[in-house]
Amino acid sequence: MIGVLVLIVYVATAALAGLGVALTAANRPPGRELKIAVGIVAGLLAIQAVIAAVRVFGGTELPETSTFLIYLGVSVCVLPVAYQWATAERTRWGGAVVAVAAIGTAVAVWRLQMLWAAGSA
Amino acid sequence: MPDPAQHDPTCHNPTGSSTPRATSSGAGRVLVAVYGIFALSATARAGVQIATRFAEAPVPYLLSALAGVVYILATIGLSGHRPWARPLAWAAVVFELVGVLTVGTFTVLDSGDFPDDTVWSVFGRGYGFVPLVLPLVGLWWLRHTRPR
């Protein structure tokens, strides 16, 4: 994968999780700031997924290509779905829902990174 | 600041004190989100394992698939509003607790026989022990929101 971008994605998902928890702790329903934050992180994940997919289909050998592609799909899809779920009922808990999704996404990216490292080693 | 949704998940249905309170409301939405993520990851993992190398370790891979199905059913049960949603959630979460305790105990006692490959191995160690805590939270939440 792309070293710097992965790092940025980790920082971004961690920051998003922090924001979500902070909103819940402050008893604030999801608002504009959460929407923008989710949009930025989802955009970063989409860029990462496109680059990784291009490299995989461009001939980069991986030990578990199918697993890698599934995790890649998961890393992109979880946040938008969770954001819908978080905002369908506007309570303080929306932020926590996004935080859970951000952590789950970070774990998926970590798995992706390990699979990628196993391929390029 | 008081949070109405936290103390009164019936906000959709303010008059119905005798009807079940929604398990997917308020803090329940966070629980459903966690269940949804586990449903997705366990099912995807089992799908890949079964599709690519089923013969290597059929029992753990089938257990992974079973865990995935249980998480899916729990997610549906906890997020649903229909009459069958709550019994489904109870059944799935109880099954999940029995599953994680059984597989967890078995893998702790006899790890050699059992590759570290299911969500429930060693009480969910590979997933930060969330699989062990999740059914306990689920049971508490189902009790907390039960019809009164």
Tab-separated table of N, CA and C in Angstrom, chain A residues 26-27 64 66-67 70-71 74 78 82 84-89 91-94 96-97 100-102 104-105 110-111, chain B residues 1-3 5-6 11-12 24-30 32-34 37 40-41 44-45 47-48 52-53 79 126-127:
chain	number	residue	atom	x	y	z
A	26	ALA	N	-20.557	15.115	24.981
A	26	ALA	CA	-21.090	16.469	25.130
A	26	ALA	C	-22.603	16.508	24.935
A	27	ASN	N	-23.214	15.316	24.737
A	27	ASN	CA	-24.657	15.224	24.575
A	27	ASN	C	-25.147	16.008	23.363
A	64	GLU	N	-3.155	-13.406	-0.616
A	64	GLU	CA	-4.602	-13.620	-0.477
A	64	GLU	C	-5.354	-12.463	-1.136
A	66	SER	N	-8.220	-12.326	-2.772
A	66	SER	CA	-9.665	-12.189	-2.537
A	66	SER	C	-9.932	-11.581	-1.169
A	67	THR	N	-9.185	-12.050	-0.147
A	67	THR	CA	-9.355	-11.481	1.185
A	67	THR	C	-9.051	-9.986	1.156
A	70	ILE	N	-11.850	-8.019	-0.383
A	70	ILE	CA	-13.028	-7.940	0.487
A	70	ILE	C	-12.807	-6.893	1.578
A	71	TYR	N	-11.632	-6.944	2.205
A	71	TYR	CA	-11.325	-5.938	3.233
A	71	TYR	C	-11.306	-4.530	2.642
A	74	VAL	N	-14.810	-3.496	2.441
A	74	VAL	CA	-15.304	-3.210	3.791
A	74	VAL	C	-14.810	-1.842	4.258
A	78	VAL	N	-18.123	0.725	5.287
A	78	VAL	CA	-18.613	0.742	6.674
A	78	VAL	C	-19.029	2.153	7.111
A	82	ALA	N	-22.697	3.355	8.328
A	82	ALA	CA	-22.809	3.711	9.744
A	82	ALA	C	-23.298	5.149	9.898
A	84	GLN	N	-25.344	6.778	7.935
A	84	GLN	CA	-26.797	6.744	7.742
A	84	GLN	C	-27.495	6.283	9.017
A	85	TRP	N	-26.967	5.206	9.593
A	85	TRP	CA	-27.540	4.644	10.821
A	85	TRP	C	-27.444	5.650	11.966
A	86	ALA	N	-26.316	6.372	12.020
A	86	ALA	CA	-26.074	7.320	13.110
A	86	ALA	C	-27.001	8.526	13.026
A	87	THR	N	-27.384	8.926	11.814
A	87	THR	CA	-28.165	10.147	11.666
A	87	THR	C	-29.661	9.879	11.479
A	88	ALA	N	-30.038	8.608	11.313
A	88	ALA	CA	-31.459	8.297	11.113
A	88	ALA	C	-32.255	8.635	12.373
A	89	GLU	N	-31.620	8.520	13.528
A	89	GLU	CA	-32.263	8.945	14.771
A	89	GLU	C	-31.308	9.941	15.424
A	91	THR	N	-29.894	11.501	18.043
A	91	THR	CA	-29.640	11.600	19.474
A	91	THR	C	-28.140	11.739	19.677
A	92	ARG	N	-27.758	11.866	20.936
A	92	ARG	CA	-26.331	11.974	21.260
A	92	ARG	C	-25.546	10.752	20.799
A	93	TRP	N	-26.229	9.621	20.616
A	93	TRP	CA	-25.534	8.364	20.347
A	93	TRP	C	-25.021	8.256	18.917
A	94	GLY	N	-25.439	9.180	18.049
A	94	GLY	CA	-24.950	9.165	16.673
A	94	GLY	C	-23.433	9.238	16.601
A	96	ALA	N	-21.261	8.231	18.811
A	96	ALA	CA	-20.663	6.967	19.241
A	96	ALA	C	-20.754	5.918	18.141
A	97	VAL	N	-21.867	5.921	17.395
A	97	VAL	CA	-22.010	4.981	16.280
A	97	VAL	C	-20.900	5.222	15.256
A	100	VAL	N	-17.564	3.937	16.581
A	100	VAL	CA	-17.441	2.486	16.438
A	100	VAL	C	-17.057	2.128	15.000
A	101	ALA	N	-17.722	2.764	14.051
A	101	ALA	CA	-17.433	2.486	12.643
A	101	ALA	C	-16.012	2.909	12.273
A	102	ALA	N	-15.561	4.036	12.833
A	102	ALA	CA	-14.209	4.517	12.529
A	102	ALA	C	-13.166	3.531	13.053
A	104	GLY	N	-13.685	0.276	13.625
A	104	GLY	CA	-13.788	-0.911	12.777
A	104	GLY	C	-13.068	-0.720	11.449
A	105	THR	N	-13.208	0.462	10.880
A	105	THR	CA	-12.540	0.767	9.618
A	105	THR	C	-11.022	0.739	9.789
A	110	TRP	N	-5.791	-1.908	8.955
A	110	TRP	CA	-4.622	-2.587	9.546
A	110	TRP	C	-4.465	-3.988	8.942
A	111	ARG	N	-5.586	-4.713	8.804
A	111	ARG	CA	-5.550	-6.034	8.171
A	111	ARG	C	-5.063	-5.916	6.725
B	1	MET	N	-27.025	17.761	31.168
B	1	MET	CA	-28.258	17.922	30.371
B	1	MET	C	-28.969	16.568	30.274
B	2	PRO	N	-30.246	16.515	30.561
B	2	PRO	CA	-30.923	15.209	30.468
B	2	PRO	C	-31.080	14.784	29.008
B	3	ASP	N	-30.999	13.519	28.812
B	3	ASP	CA	-31.112	12.994	27.456
B	3	ASP	C	-32.338	12.102	27.385
B	5	ALA	N	-33.656	10.349	25.114
B	5	ALA	CA	-33.534	9.067	24.417
B	5	ALA	C	-32.865	8.016	25.287
B	6	GLN	N	-32.006	8.486	26.205
B	6	GLN	CA	-31.283	7.520	27.016
B	6	GLN	C	-32.211	6.836	28.016
B	11	CYS	N	-39.513	6.798	22.761
B	11	CYS	CA	-39.865	8.114	22.242
B	11	CYS	C	-40.644	8.045	20.933
B	12	HIS	N	-40.512	6.928	20.200
B	12	HIS	CA	-41.325	6.775	18.998
B	12	HIS	C	-42.779	6.478	19.347
B	24	SER	N	-33.372	-0.706	19.314
B	24	SER	CA	-32.470	-0.025	18.384
B	24	SER	C	-32.493	1.477	18.587
B	25	SER	N	-33.001	1.925	19.718
B	25	SER	CA	-33.106	3.354	19.953
B	25	SER	C	-32.061	3.813	20.956
B	26	GLY	N	-31.697	5.076	20.895
B	26	GLY	CA	-30.739	5.633	21.839
B	26	GLY	C	-29.420	4.886	21.803
B	27	ALA	N	-28.932	4.500	22.998
B	27	ALA	CA	-27.645	3.805	23.083
B	27	ALA	C	-27.683	2.475	22.322
B	28	GLY	N	-28.901	1.932	22.135
B	28	GLY	CA	-29.033	0.691	21.387
B	28	GLY	C	-28.496	0.788	19.971
B	29	ARG	N	-28.492	1.998	19.423
B	29	ARG	CA	-27.972	2.162	18.061
B	29	ARG	C	-26.479	1.848	18.011
B	30	VAL	N	-25.775	2.170	19.089
B	30	VAL	CA	-24.338	1.862	19.149
B	30	VAL	C	-24.150	0.350	19.192
B	32	VAL	N	-26.207	-1.944	18.079
B	32	VAL	CA	-26.524	-2.510	16.761
B	32	VAL	C	-25.359	-2.279	15.800
B	33	ALA	N	-24.711	-1.102	15.900
B	33	ALA	CA	-23.568	-0.826	15.018
B	33	ALA	C	-22.431	-1.809	15.266
B	34	VAL	N	-22.155	-2.090	16.545
B	34	VAL	CA	-21.083	-3.044	16.867
B	34	VAL	C	-21.452	-4.427	16.334
B	37	ILE	N	-21.018	-4.589	12.564
B	37	ILE	CA	-19.622	-4.704	12.132
B	37	ILE	C	-19.112	-6.127	12.354
B	40	LEU	N	-20.592	-8.397	9.713
B	40	LEU	CA	-19.901	-8.218	8.436
B	40	LEU	C	-18.533	-8.895	8.449
B	41	SER	N	-17.735	-8.615	9.493
B	41	SER	CA	-16.365	-9.123	9.470
B	41	SER	C	-16.315	-10.633	9.652
B	44	ALA	N	-17.612	-12.256	6.365
B	44	ALA	CA	-16.661	-12.102	5.259
B	44	ALA	C	-15.461	-13.019	5.462
B	45	ARG	N	-14.964	-13.059	6.694
B	45	ARG	CA	-13.814	-13.892	6.991
B	45	ARG	C	-14.116	-15.366	6.739
B	47	GLY	N	-16.448	-16.594	4.869
B	47	GLY	CA	-16.682	-16.818	3.444
B	47	GLY	C	-15.383	-17.060	2.704
B	48	VAL	N	-14.380	-16.212	2.992
B	48	VAL	CA	-13.078	-16.378	2.332
B	48	VAL	C	-12.439	-17.689	2.746
B	52	THR	N	-11.665	-20.559	0.021
B	52	THR	CA	-10.290	-20.728	-0.456
B	52	THR	C	-9.565	-21.929	0.144
B	53	ARG	N	-9.855	-22.295	1.406
B	53	ARG	CA	-9.065	-23.374	2.004
B	53	ARG	C	-9.879	-24.151	3.034
B	79	SER	N	-32.144	-4.643	15.762
B	79	SER	CA	-32.496	-3.433	15.017
B	79	SER	C	-33.958	-3.428	14.594
B	126	GLY	N	-8.477	-12.432	19.532
B	126	GLY	CA	-8.082	-11.782	18.286
B	126	GLY	C	-8.891	-10.524	17.982
B	127	TYR	N	-9.985	-10.330	18.710
B	127	TYR	CA	-10.845	-9.161	18.489
B	127	TYR	C	-10.941	-8.337	19.773
